[in-house]
Short mmCIF file of C-alpha atoms in Angstrom, two decimals:
data_model
loop_
_atom_site.label_atom_id
_atom_site.label_comp_id
_atom_site.label_asym_id
_atom_site.label_seq_id
_atom_site.Cartn_x
_atom_site.Cartn_y
_atom_site.Cartn_z
CA MET A 110 13.47 -24.21 -163.38
CA SER A 111 11.50 -23.38 -166.52
CA GLN A 112 13.41 -22.10 -169.51
CA GLU A 113 12.03 -19.79 -172.19
CA LEU A 114 12.48 -21.13 -175.68
CA ASN A 115 14.19 -18.91 -178.22
CA MET A 116 11.59 -19.67 -180.93
CA PRO A 117 12.96 -17.44 -183.72
CA LEU A 118 16.34 -19.09 -183.46
CA ILE A 119 14.89 -22.57 -183.17
CA ARG A 120 12.95 -21.90 -186.41
CA LEU A 121 16.22 -20.74 -188.07
CA LEU A 122 18.05 -23.88 -186.98
CA VAL A 123 15.24 -26.13 -188.28
CA VAL A 124 15.31 -24.30 -191.59
CA LYS A 125 19.09 -24.65 -191.64
CA ASP A 126 18.83 -28.44 -191.22
CA TRP A 127 16.16 -28.60 -193.90
CA GLN A 128 18.34 -26.61 -196.31
CA LEU A 129 21.33 -28.84 -195.62
CA PHE A 130 19.49 -32.09 -196.40
CA GLN A 131 16.70 -31.20 -198.83
CA LYS A 132 18.48 -32.50 -201.98
CA GLN A 133 19.20 -35.87 -200.50
CA LEU A 134 15.67 -36.11 -199.08
CA ALA A 135 14.20 -35.22 -202.52
CA ALA A 136 16.25 -38.15 -203.95
CA LEU A 137 14.85 -40.49 -201.32
CA VAL A 138 11.28 -39.37 -202.06
CA LEU A 139 11.95 -39.95 -205.76
CA ALA A 140 13.17 -43.46 -205.03
CA GLY A 141 10.06 -43.98 -202.90
CA ILE A 142 7.83 -42.93 -205.79
CA VAL A 143 9.57 -45.49 -208.00
CA ALA A 144 8.85 -48.09 -205.32
CA LEU A 145 5.20 -47.08 -205.19
CA ALA A 146 4.97 -47.25 -209.01
CA LEU A 147 6.25 -50.80 -208.89
CA LEU A 148 3.74 -51.70 -206.17
CA GLY A 149 0.98 -50.14 -208.27
CA LEU A 150 1.68 -52.53 -211.14
CA ALA A 151 0.11 -55.19 -208.88
CA LYS A 152 2.19 -58.05 -210.41
CA PRO A 153 3.85 -60.54 -208.07
CA TRP A 154 7.37 -59.61 -209.16
CA SER A 155 6.76 -55.81 -209.05
CA PHE A 156 4.99 -56.09 -205.70
CA TYR A 157 7.94 -57.96 -204.21
CA LEU A 158 10.48 -55.50 -205.76
CA GLY A 159 8.41 -52.44 -204.91
CA SER A 160 7.79 -53.38 -201.27
CA LEU A 161 11.46 -54.18 -200.80
CA LEU A 162 12.50 -50.87 -202.31
CA LEU A 163 9.94 -49.02 -200.22
CA ILE A 164 11.31 -50.54 -197.01
CA VAL A 165 14.88 -49.73 -198.06
CA VAL A 166 13.86 -46.10 -198.82
CA LEU A 167 12.08 -45.73 -195.47
CA VAL A 168 15.03 -47.13 -193.53
CA ALA A 169 17.44 -44.94 -195.52
CA ALA A 170 15.35 -41.84 -194.81
CA ALA A 171 15.31 -42.60 -191.07
CA CYS A 172 19.05 -43.34 -190.90
CA PHE A 173 19.87 -40.35 -193.10
CA ALA A 174 17.91 -37.87 -190.97
CA ILE A 175 19.57 -39.02 -187.69
CA GLY A 176 22.98 -39.62 -189.23
CA THR A 177 23.33 -36.25 -190.89
CA SER A 178 21.71 -33.90 -188.39
CA LEU A 179 23.20 -35.51 -185.24
CA LEU A 180 26.03 -37.93 -185.84
CA THR A 181 27.71 -36.12 -188.73
CA GLU A 182 27.31 -32.74 -186.98
CA ARG A 183 29.26 -34.15 -184.04
CA LYS A 184 31.84 -35.87 -186.23
CA GLU A 185 32.44 -32.88 -188.48
CA GLN A 186 32.55 -30.50 -185.49
CA THR A 187 29.84 -28.19 -186.81
CA LEU A 188 28.03 -28.74 -183.52
CA ALA A 189 30.56 -26.49 -181.77
CA PHE A 190 29.59 -23.73 -184.25
CA VAL A 191 25.86 -24.14 -183.48
CA MET A 192 26.56 -24.19 -179.71
CA SER A 193 28.34 -20.83 -180.00
CA LEU A 194 25.13 -19.24 -181.33
CA PRO A 195 22.71 -17.69 -178.80
CA VAL A 196 20.94 -20.98 -178.01
CA SER A 197 20.37 -22.85 -174.78
CA PRO A 198 20.70 -26.64 -174.59
CA LEU A 199 16.90 -26.86 -174.53
CA ASP A 200 16.64 -24.66 -177.69
CA MET A 201 19.13 -26.94 -179.34
CA THR A 202 17.21 -30.11 -178.28
CA VAL A 203 13.91 -28.74 -179.54
CA SER A 204 15.47 -27.56 -182.82
CA LYS A 205 17.17 -30.95 -183.40
CA LEU A 206 13.97 -32.81 -182.49
CA ALA A 207 11.80 -30.59 -184.72
CA GLY A 208 14.36 -30.57 -187.55
CA ASN A 209 14.67 -34.34 -187.42
CA LEU A 210 10.93 -34.96 -187.30
CA ILE A 211 10.52 -32.74 -190.36
CA THR A 212 13.41 -34.17 -192.37
CA PHE A 213 12.20 -37.68 -191.67
CA GLY A 214 8.52 -36.83 -191.34
CA VAL A 215 8.09 -35.29 -194.81
CA PRO A 216 9.34 -38.33 -196.81
CA PHE A 217 7.63 -40.65 -194.31
CA LEU A 218 4.24 -39.01 -194.72
CA VAL A 219 4.61 -38.66 -198.50
CA LEU A 220 5.40 -42.38 -198.79
CA LEU A 221 2.72 -43.40 -196.31
CA LEU A 222 0.09 -41.41 -198.15
CA GLY A 223 1.39 -42.76 -201.50
CA THR A 224 1.26 -46.30 -200.23
CA LEU A 225 -2.34 -45.92 -199.05
CA LEU A 226 -3.36 -44.40 -202.38
CA VAL A 227 -1.63 -47.15 -204.32
CA ILE A 228 -3.33 -49.87 -202.20
CA LEU A 229 -6.76 -48.29 -202.51
CA GLY A 230 -6.47 -47.14 -206.12
CA THR A 231 -4.91 -50.25 -207.82
CA PRO A 232 -5.96 -53.89 -208.14
CA LEU A 233 -3.94 -54.67 -204.95
CA PRO A 234 -6.21 -56.02 -202.16
CA ASP A 235 -7.48 -53.13 -199.98
CA GLY A 236 -7.02 -55.37 -196.96
CA LEU A 237 -3.27 -54.84 -197.28
CA LEU A 238 -3.78 -51.37 -195.89
CA THR A 239 -3.75 -52.55 -192.23
CA MET A 240 -0.48 -54.41 -192.68
CA ALA A 241 1.13 -51.50 -194.56
CA ILE A 242 0.23 -49.05 -191.77
CA LEU A 243 1.68 -51.44 -189.17
CA LEU A 244 4.92 -51.66 -191.17
CA PHE A 245 5.14 -47.89 -191.37
CA GLY A 246 4.43 -47.90 -187.61
CA HIS A 247 7.42 -50.11 -187.05
CA VAL A 248 9.71 -47.84 -189.01
CA LEU A 249 8.36 -44.84 -187.05
CA LEU A 250 9.03 -46.59 -183.72
CA ALA A 251 12.52 -47.73 -184.80
CA TYR A 252 13.25 -44.15 -185.92
CA CYS A 253 12.03 -42.64 -182.63
CA LEU A 254 14.10 -45.07 -180.57
CA SER A 255 17.21 -44.45 -182.70
CA LEU A 256 16.66 -40.69 -182.43
CA THR A 257 16.39 -40.96 -178.63
CA VAL A 258 19.63 -42.85 -178.41
CA ALA A 259 21.42 -40.51 -180.81
CA MET A 260 20.43 -37.52 -178.72
CA GLN A 261 21.52 -39.18 -175.48
CA VAL A 262 24.59 -41.18 -176.41
CA GLU A 263 27.61 -39.67 -178.15
CA SER A 264 29.15 -43.03 -179.12
CA GLU A 265 28.86 -43.51 -182.89
CA GLY A 266 29.15 -47.24 -182.47
CA TRP A 267 26.18 -47.53 -180.13
CA ASN A 268 24.12 -45.23 -182.35
CA LEU A 269 24.79 -47.34 -185.43
CA PHE A 270 24.06 -50.52 -183.47
CA VAL A 271 20.66 -49.27 -182.27
CA MET A 272 19.78 -47.83 -185.68
CA ILE A 273 20.66 -50.97 -187.62
CA THR A 274 19.17 -53.38 -185.06
CA SER A 275 15.85 -51.56 -184.75
CA MET A 276 15.48 -51.25 -188.53
CA VAL A 277 16.52 -54.81 -189.29
CA LEU A 278 13.85 -56.05 -186.90
CA ILE A 279 11.33 -55.19 -189.57
CA ASN A 280 11.90 -58.64 -191.03
CA PRO A 281 10.91 -60.58 -187.90
CA PHE A 282 8.11 -58.07 -187.47
CA ILE A 283 6.68 -58.95 -190.88
CA MET A 284 6.97 -62.65 -189.95
CA LEU A 285 5.19 -61.91 -186.70
CA LEU A 286 2.32 -60.18 -188.48
CA GLY A 287 2.12 -63.20 -190.81
CA GLN A 288 1.56 -65.44 -187.78
CA ILE A 289 -1.46 -63.49 -186.55
CA ASP A 290 -4.56 -64.83 -188.38
CA SER A 291 -6.61 -61.68 -187.81
CA ILE A 292 -3.99 -59.62 -189.64
CA ARG A 293 -2.77 -62.14 -192.28
CA GLU A 294 -6.13 -63.26 -193.62
CA PRO A 295 -7.79 -59.86 -194.22
CA ALA A 296 -4.68 -58.72 -196.08
CA ARG A 297 -5.70 -61.02 -198.94
CA GLY A 298 -9.18 -59.57 -199.28
CA ASN A 299 -10.71 -56.23 -200.15
CA ASP A 300 -12.12 -55.42 -196.68
CA ILE A 301 -10.06 -53.23 -194.43
CA VAL A 302 -10.11 -54.97 -191.05
CA TRP A 303 -8.73 -53.42 -187.85
CA SER A 304 -8.71 -56.40 -185.51
CA THR A 305 -7.89 -56.10 -181.80
CA PRO A 306 -4.29 -57.35 -182.24
CA ALA A 307 -3.73 -54.92 -185.12
CA LEU A 308 -5.10 -52.00 -183.14
CA ALA A 309 -3.06 -53.06 -180.09
CA ILE A 310 0.17 -53.18 -182.13
CA LEU A 311 -0.52 -49.80 -183.71
CA ALA A 312 -1.34 -48.24 -180.35
CA ALA A 313 1.84 -49.70 -178.83
CA GLN A 314 3.90 -48.33 -181.74
CA ILE A 315 2.40 -44.83 -181.42
CA LEU A 316 2.62 -44.71 -177.61
CA LEU A 317 6.19 -46.00 -177.52
CA SER A 318 7.26 -43.51 -180.21
CA LEU A 319 5.65 -40.63 -178.29
CA ALA A 320 7.23 -41.88 -175.04
CA ALA A 321 10.67 -41.94 -176.65
CA LEU A 322 10.32 -38.37 -177.92
CA GLY A 323 8.90 -37.22 -174.56
CA TYR A 324 11.88 -38.83 -172.81
CA ILE A 325 14.31 -36.73 -174.85
CA LEU A 326 12.55 -33.50 -173.86
CA TRP A 327 12.30 -34.61 -170.22
CA ARG A 328 15.99 -35.44 -170.07
CA HIS A 329 17.07 -32.14 -171.65
CA ARG A 330 14.60 -29.72 -170.09
CA ARG A 331 16.79 -28.97 -167.04
CA ARG A 332 20.18 -28.96 -168.72
CA ALA A 333 21.82 -25.66 -168.08
CA ALA A 334 24.87 -26.24 -170.30
CA PHE A 335 26.01 -28.48 -173.11
CA TYR A 336 28.98 -29.93 -171.15
CA MET B 51 36.32 -0.20 -164.87
CA THR B 52 33.69 -2.87 -165.53
CA ALA B 53 34.78 -6.41 -166.28
CA ALA B 54 34.22 -8.09 -169.61
CA PHE B 55 34.36 -11.29 -167.61
CA ALA B 56 35.14 -12.32 -164.08
CA VAL B 57 35.46 -15.86 -162.78
CA SER B 58 36.00 -16.79 -159.14
CA GLY B 59 36.67 -20.16 -157.47
CA LEU B 60 36.06 -21.80 -160.85
CA CYS B 61 36.35 -25.58 -160.93
CA LYS B 62 35.52 -28.01 -163.69
CA ARG B 63 36.28 -31.68 -163.49
CA TYR B 64 36.59 -34.20 -166.34
CA PRO B 65 37.77 -37.80 -165.95
CA GLN B 66 41.29 -36.95 -167.08
CA PHE B 67 41.49 -33.27 -166.27
CA GLU B 68 40.58 -30.72 -163.67
CA LEU B 69 40.41 -26.92 -163.83
CA LYS B 70 41.18 -25.82 -160.25
CA ASP B 71 40.01 -22.81 -158.29
CA LEU B 72 40.51 -20.29 -161.03
CA ASN B 73 40.16 -16.57 -160.29
CA LEU B 74 40.57 -14.24 -163.25
CA SER B 75 38.99 -11.17 -164.74
CA LEU B 76 39.37 -9.07 -167.85
CA PRO B 77 38.63 -5.30 -167.77
CA GLU B 78 36.39 -4.15 -170.61
CA GLY B 79 38.28 -2.88 -173.66
CA THR B 80 41.45 -4.86 -173.00
CA VAL B 81 43.09 -7.92 -174.52
CA MET B 82 44.23 -10.93 -172.58
CA GLY B 83 46.43 -13.65 -173.99
CA LEU B 84 45.96 -17.08 -172.43
CA VAL B 85 49.07 -19.16 -172.72
CA GLY B 86 49.37 -22.84 -172.01
CA VAL B 87 50.49 -26.11 -173.47
CA ASN B 88 47.96 -28.54 -174.98
CA GLY B 89 45.71 -29.83 -172.21
CA ALA B 90 46.41 -26.88 -169.91
CA GLY B 91 42.70 -26.00 -169.67
CA LYS B 92 42.46 -23.14 -172.14
CA THR B 93 39.54 -24.59 -174.14
CA THR B 94 37.72 -25.59 -170.97
CA LEU B 95 38.00 -22.03 -169.66
CA LEU B 96 36.74 -20.59 -172.94
CA ARG B 97 33.79 -23.01 -172.97
CA LEU B 98 32.92 -21.95 -169.44
CA LEU B 99 33.06 -18.28 -170.52
CA THR B 100 30.53 -18.89 -173.29
CA GLY B 101 28.17 -20.87 -171.05
CA ILE B 102 28.61 -23.93 -173.27
CA ALA B 103 30.03 -25.75 -170.20
CA ALA B 104 28.75 -25.42 -166.65
CA PRO B 105 31.25 -25.15 -163.77
CA ASP B 106 31.28 -27.74 -161.04
CA ALA B 107 32.01 -24.93 -158.56
CA GLY B 108 32.59 -21.22 -158.63
CA GLN B 109 31.04 -18.33 -160.52
CA VAL B 110 31.24 -17.10 -164.06
CA GLU B 111 30.07 -13.61 -164.97
CA VAL B 112 30.37 -12.38 -168.56
CA LEU B 113 29.35 -8.87 -169.64
CA GLY B 114 27.45 -8.58 -166.42
CA ARG B 115 25.52 -11.85 -166.82
CA ARG B 116 25.76 -15.03 -164.79
CA LEU B 117 26.59 -18.09 -166.82
CA PRO B 118 25.53 -20.64 -167.83
CA GLU B 119 22.06 -19.45 -166.81
CA ALA B 120 22.08 -16.37 -168.99
CA GLN B 121 24.12 -17.91 -171.83
CA VAL B 122 21.58 -17.04 -174.53
CA ALA B 123 21.70 -13.31 -173.78
CA ALA B 124 25.50 -13.36 -173.21
CA LYS B 125 26.18 -15.19 -176.45
CA ARG B 126 24.46 -12.40 -178.39
CA ASP B 127 27.41 -10.19 -177.38
CA ILE B 128 30.13 -12.86 -177.60
CA GLY B 129 32.04 -13.87 -180.66
CA PHE B 130 33.52 -17.34 -180.09
CA ALA B 131 35.74 -19.20 -182.47
CA SER B 132 37.71 -22.27 -181.53
CA GLU B 133 40.20 -24.48 -183.25
CA ASP B 134 37.79 -27.45 -183.16
CA MET B 135 34.89 -25.49 -184.68
CA ARG B 136 33.93 -26.18 -188.27
CA LEU B 137 31.50 -24.61 -190.74
CA TYR B 138 29.21 -26.64 -193.00
CA ARG B 139 31.29 -28.04 -195.82
CA SER B 140 28.47 -28.42 -198.28
CA GLN B 141 27.40 -24.80 -197.95
CA SER B 142 28.97 -21.54 -199.20
CA LEU B 143 30.27 -18.71 -197.12
CA ASP B 144 27.31 -16.65 -198.40
CA TRP B 145 24.97 -19.18 -196.86
CA HIS B 146 26.71 -18.89 -193.52
CA MET B 147 26.65 -15.08 -193.71
CA GLN B 148 22.88 -15.20 -194.40
CA LEU B 149 22.44 -17.32 -191.27
CA MET B 150 24.47 -14.85 -189.22
CA ARG B 151 22.51 -11.86 -190.58
CA GLN B 152 19.31 -13.45 -189.39
CA ILE B 153 20.66 -14.22 -185.94
CA TYR B 154 22.64 -11.09 -185.09
CA PRO B 155 20.90 -7.71 -185.56
CA ALA B 156 24.27 -5.94 -185.17
CA TRP B 157 25.73 -7.78 -188.19
CA ASP B 158 27.89 -5.26 -190.09
CA GLU B 159 27.62 -6.05 -193.79
CA SER B 160 30.14 -3.50 -194.95
CA TYR B 161 32.70 -4.74 -192.44
CA ALA B 162 31.96 -8.35 -193.53
CA GLN B 163 32.65 -7.36 -197.17
CA HIS B 164 35.81 -5.56 -196.08
CA LEU B 165 37.07 -8.70 -194.30
CA ILE B 166 36.10 -10.91 -197.25
CA GLN B 167 38.35 -8.78 -199.49
CA ARG B 168 41.12 -8.57 -196.94
CA PHE B 169 41.13 -12.31 -196.35
CA ASP B 170 40.72 -12.98 -200.10
CA LEU B 171 37.72 -15.26 -199.59
CA ASN B 172 35.20 -16.33 -202.25
CA PRO B 173 31.74 -16.12 -200.65
CA ALA B 174 30.10 -18.20 -203.37
CA GLN B 175 32.48 -21.14 -202.91
CA ALA B 176 31.43 -24.15 -200.80
CA LEU B 177 33.46 -24.48 -197.61
CA ALA B 178 34.63 -27.94 -198.73
CA GLY B 179 36.91 -26.23 -201.24
CA PHE B 180 38.48 -23.93 -198.66
CA SER B 181 41.99 -24.49 -197.34
CA HIS B 182 42.53 -24.71 -193.57
CA GLY B 183 43.70 -21.08 -193.52
CA GLN B 184 40.64 -19.95 -195.49
CA ARG B 185 38.32 -21.84 -193.14
CA VAL B 186 39.91 -20.17 -190.11
CA LYS B 187 39.60 -16.76 -191.75
CA ALA B 188 35.98 -17.42 -192.76
CA LEU B 189 35.09 -18.37 -189.16
CA LEU B 190 36.88 -15.33 -187.84
CA MET B 191 35.07 -13.09 -190.40
CA LEU B 192 31.72 -14.50 -189.21
CA CYS B 193 32.69 -13.71 -185.66
CA LEU B 194 34.06 -10.22 -186.22
CA ALA B 195 31.34 -8.93 -188.54
CA ARG B 196 28.69 -9.51 -185.84
CA ARG B 197 30.56 -6.84 -183.81
CA PRO B 198 30.71 -8.70 -180.50
CA ARG B 199 31.56 -6.90 -177.29
CA LEU B 200 33.68 -9.83 -176.16
CA LEU B 201 35.70 -11.90 -178.54
CA LEU B 202 36.80 -15.32 -177.32
CA LEU B 203 39.33 -17.03 -179.62
CA ASP B 204 40.69 -20.46 -178.96
CA GLU B 205 44.00 -20.93 -180.78
CA PRO B 206 42.98 -18.65 -183.69
CA THR B 207 46.35 -18.91 -185.50
CA THR B 208 47.12 -22.59 -185.03
CA GLY B 209 47.96 -24.33 -188.27
CA LEU B 210 48.04 -21.15 -190.36
CA ASP B 211 50.82 -20.39 -192.80
CA PRO B 212 52.85 -17.22 -191.98
CA VAL B 213 50.93 -15.03 -194.40
CA ALA B 214 47.52 -16.13 -193.19
CA ARG B 215 48.69 -15.79 -189.59
CA MET B 216 49.80 -12.22 -190.19
CA GLU B 217 46.47 -11.35 -191.84
CA VAL B 218 44.55 -12.75 -188.88
CA LEU B 219 46.73 -10.93 -186.38
CA GLU B 220 46.37 -7.65 -188.29
CA SER B 221 42.61 -8.02 -188.32
CA LEU B 222 42.57 -8.67 -184.64
CA ALA B 223 44.74 -5.61 -184.11
CA ASP B 224 42.12 -3.60 -185.98
CA VAL B 225 39.40 -4.87 -183.72
CA LEU B 226 41.45 -3.94 -180.71
CA ARG B 227 41.57 -0.30 -181.75
CA ASP B 228 37.96 -0.11 -180.56
CA ASP B 229 38.38 0.33 -176.83
CA GLN B 230 34.87 -0.92 -176.10
CA ARG B 231 35.68 -4.40 -177.27
CA SER B 232 37.46 -6.99 -175.18
CA VAL B 233 39.36 -10.00 -176.37
CA LEU B 234 40.54 -13.16 -174.71
CA PHE B 235 42.56 -15.38 -176.96
CA SER B 236 44.38 -18.57 -176.15
CA SER B 237 47.49 -19.70 -177.87
CA HIS B 238 50.55 -21.78 -177.35
CA ASN B 239 52.29 -19.34 -179.73
CA THR B 240 53.70 -16.78 -177.37
CA HIS B 241 54.84 -14.51 -180.23
CA ASP B 242 51.19 -13.85 -181.17
CA VAL B 243 50.34 -13.19 -177.53
CA GLU B 244 53.28 -10.87 -177.07
CA GLN B 245 52.20 -8.95 -180.17
CA LEU B 246 48.57 -8.34 -179.22
CA ALA B 247 47.87 -8.76 -175.55
CA ASP B 248 47.66 -6.15 -172.82
CA SER B 249 47.75 -8.77 -170.12
CA ILE B 250 48.90 -12.35 -170.08
CA ALA B 251 47.77 -15.37 -168.14
CA PHE B 252 49.69 -18.64 -167.91
CA LEU B 253 47.60 -21.75 -167.47
CA HIS B 254 49.21 -25.04 -166.65
CA ARG B 255 47.59 -28.36 -165.68
CA GLY B 256 44.30 -26.62 -164.96
CA GLN B 257 45.84 -23.94 -162.72
CA LEU B 258 46.48 -20.29 -163.24
CA ILE B 259 50.21 -20.03 -162.56
CA ALA B 260 50.76 -16.41 -163.50
CA HIS B 261 48.73 -13.36 -164.50
CA ALA B 262 50.03 -9.84 -165.06
CA ASP B 263 50.12 -7.11 -167.63
CA LYS B 264 52.56 -7.69 -170.46
CA GLU B 265 54.97 -4.92 -169.49
CA SER B 266 55.29 -6.25 -165.96
CA PHE B 267 56.09 -9.70 -167.28
CA LEU B 268 58.77 -8.42 -169.65
CA ASP B 269 60.18 -5.91 -167.05
CA ASN B 270 60.35 -8.38 -164.22
CA TRP B 271 62.13 -11.19 -165.98
CA ARG B 272 65.85 -11.25 -166.87
CA ARG B 273 68.34 -13.81 -168.05
CA LEU B 274 71.72 -13.30 -166.37
CA LEU B 275 75.02 -14.87 -167.45
CA CYS B 276 77.48 -14.96 -164.55
CA LEU B 277 81.02 -16.13 -163.92
CA GLY B 278 82.04 -17.72 -160.63
CA GLN B 279 80.89 -20.47 -158.31
CA ALA B 280 77.23 -20.63 -157.48
CA PRO B 281 76.60 -21.25 -153.79
CA GLY B 282 74.27 -24.13 -152.94
CA ASN B 283 71.53 -21.95 -151.45
CA LEU B 284 71.20 -19.69 -154.53
CA LYS B 285 68.22 -21.66 -155.80
CA ALA B 286 66.36 -20.77 -152.64
CA TRP B 287 66.38 -17.08 -153.46
CA PRO B 288 62.70 -16.28 -154.13
CA GLU B 289 63.41 -13.86 -156.97
CA LEU B 290 65.30 -16.52 -158.96
CA ALA B 291 63.25 -18.96 -161.05
CA GLN B 292 66.14 -21.05 -162.39
CA VAL B 293 69.90 -21.45 -161.77
CA ARG B 294 71.83 -23.64 -164.17
CA ALA B 295 75.51 -24.21 -164.76
CA ALA B 296 76.39 -23.83 -168.45
CA GLY B 297 80.05 -24.70 -168.81
CA SER B 298 82.10 -22.14 -166.91
CA GLN B 299 79.12 -19.82 -166.80
CA ILE B 300 76.10 -19.80 -164.57
CA GLU B 301 72.81 -18.99 -166.23
CA ILE B 302 70.23 -17.41 -163.91
CA LYS B 303 66.63 -16.65 -164.87
CA VAL B 304 65.18 -13.94 -162.67
CA ARG B 305 61.46 -13.65 -162.05
CA ALA B 306 61.64 -10.40 -160.01
CA TRP B 307 64.40 -8.26 -161.41
CA ARG B 308 65.79 -5.40 -159.34
CA GLU B 309 68.67 -3.09 -160.21
CA ASP B 310 70.65 -4.12 -157.09
CA LEU B 311 70.59 -7.84 -157.94
CA PRO B 312 74.00 -7.83 -159.76
CA GLN B 313 75.63 -6.27 -156.68
CA ARG B 314 74.07 -8.84 -154.39
CA LEU B 315 75.27 -11.63 -156.66
CA ASP B 316 78.71 -10.07 -156.80
CA ALA B 317 78.80 -10.15 -153.00
CA ILE B 318 78.50 -13.95 -153.03
CA GLY B 319 81.17 -14.36 -155.70
CA LEU B 320 79.12 -14.26 -158.92
CA SER B 321 80.10 -11.68 -161.47
CA VAL B 322 77.22 -10.74 -163.82
CA GLN B 323 78.50 -10.60 -167.42
CA ARG B 324 75.17 -9.98 -169.15
CA ALA B 325 71.61 -9.17 -168.19
CA ASP B 326 69.18 -9.65 -171.07
CA PRO B 327 65.41 -9.27 -171.31
CA MET B 328 63.55 -12.51 -171.84
CA THR B 329 60.99 -13.44 -174.46
CA LEU B 330 57.51 -14.40 -173.36
CA GLU B 331 58.18 -17.91 -174.55
CA ASP B 332 61.23 -18.21 -172.39
CA ILE B 333 59.32 -16.73 -169.43
CA PHE B 334 56.50 -19.23 -169.92
CA VAL B 335 58.79 -22.23 -170.29
CA THR B 336 60.81 -21.19 -167.23
CA THR B 337 57.66 -20.67 -165.20
CA VAL B 338 56.35 -24.08 -166.04
CA ARG B 339 59.68 -25.72 -165.28
CA ALA B 340 60.01 -23.83 -162.03
CA GLY B 341 56.85 -25.54 -160.85
CA GLY B 342 54.37 -22.89 -161.86
CA VAL B 343 55.41 -19.95 -159.68
CA ALA B 344 55.95 -16.72 -161.62
#
């Protein structure tokens, strides 16, 4: 059974989510810019503080997007209002997916681009670029996995568990990258090196993220009703 | 007459609850009150009628469309408001109205403004500052101003103060003057149902236990007070829903009143002192207690 998407309404629902969260997202982007400014100072203390703040902002943006558009909507019972509109479950899934990817994607891309510019345009070693992209890749993957679970599982407890666990794993991930010579060593120099392990990790992050998003659409494409 | 909705053999199972083999229809342009205690299945039925929930068995047809398959088209003509539905707290009523205008081409701005004045709502205020009554009225305004052909309301007056309740009921009465619009509203407040509905359905433990037009309900039921000794087999009379000794009197609740009943009771030694009409609430409670046979 193939369903026709109600694109005008999907667009309206995406805009609705954007309008609901734009102020908070602007605040997150602002905090991210402060983090990038600290990184750009290229001092040991500011680098440490800036990278920590940047990770916190990225994790907050991911959790905020999922938490507000999915978990809070269920908790505050506004979901029932949206379901009463002329939408099918697939319309709703696509709008939630698109709305989430935009509310998270905009700050994510702004901060990714900003980080790359800071690395390339300041005295920081250019070789850091590979590691920075891999860290952004981890946040993207953790976000996609959390989004998949949030759209499948109604339990708030499980959603928080997956969100926190996947995001917290960034610490062991940084340690893991530090153990791989072909990633650690170039990060200290000015040459941007994409070694085989680095490329393999990035490919795995992108493929798994896409697989998670594809799984959501696959699971919801045949749903005739919400309950 | 075409049906605003018709369900047949409808079943929906949840772990703790089951809606069983429901057959019900609402002629277009009429109002049906759905009465039942909490957990009777009212919300489940309304969700099935909007296509939000899919039945496990049976058929649902709303405004000539099969649900849940055609729910998108059907929901363009349905106004649905339920007790567990909330608007966005951070946004104003104006923001919600703008959303509705974009979704529903039939949105009636002048009627919306009329309802805003009538309900004394401030469109610029964020919903977080609204009282419960104002939130209910705002939701109802958003439903009514889109001019739906079928209005489905789940407990629209629950939790409202008497003034707000009266305003909501009066607005619904206005809607009902238009004989092209149909309304199904659920409530456990039988006074509201008695005031508005053309027909009444009693739902209990997932089953339809009675369905008739309001006048039939009120005409068929009587509460009799009798003097005398009730014979043991009196409870087996099919037209009697309840027989109870109250001091020296016998109270009988009749589900199928006929003018010759006092004479028949007199013949077995029961003298009827009073025969009073019953309220819908009393009829509902008696029906439920009698094991769901009206």
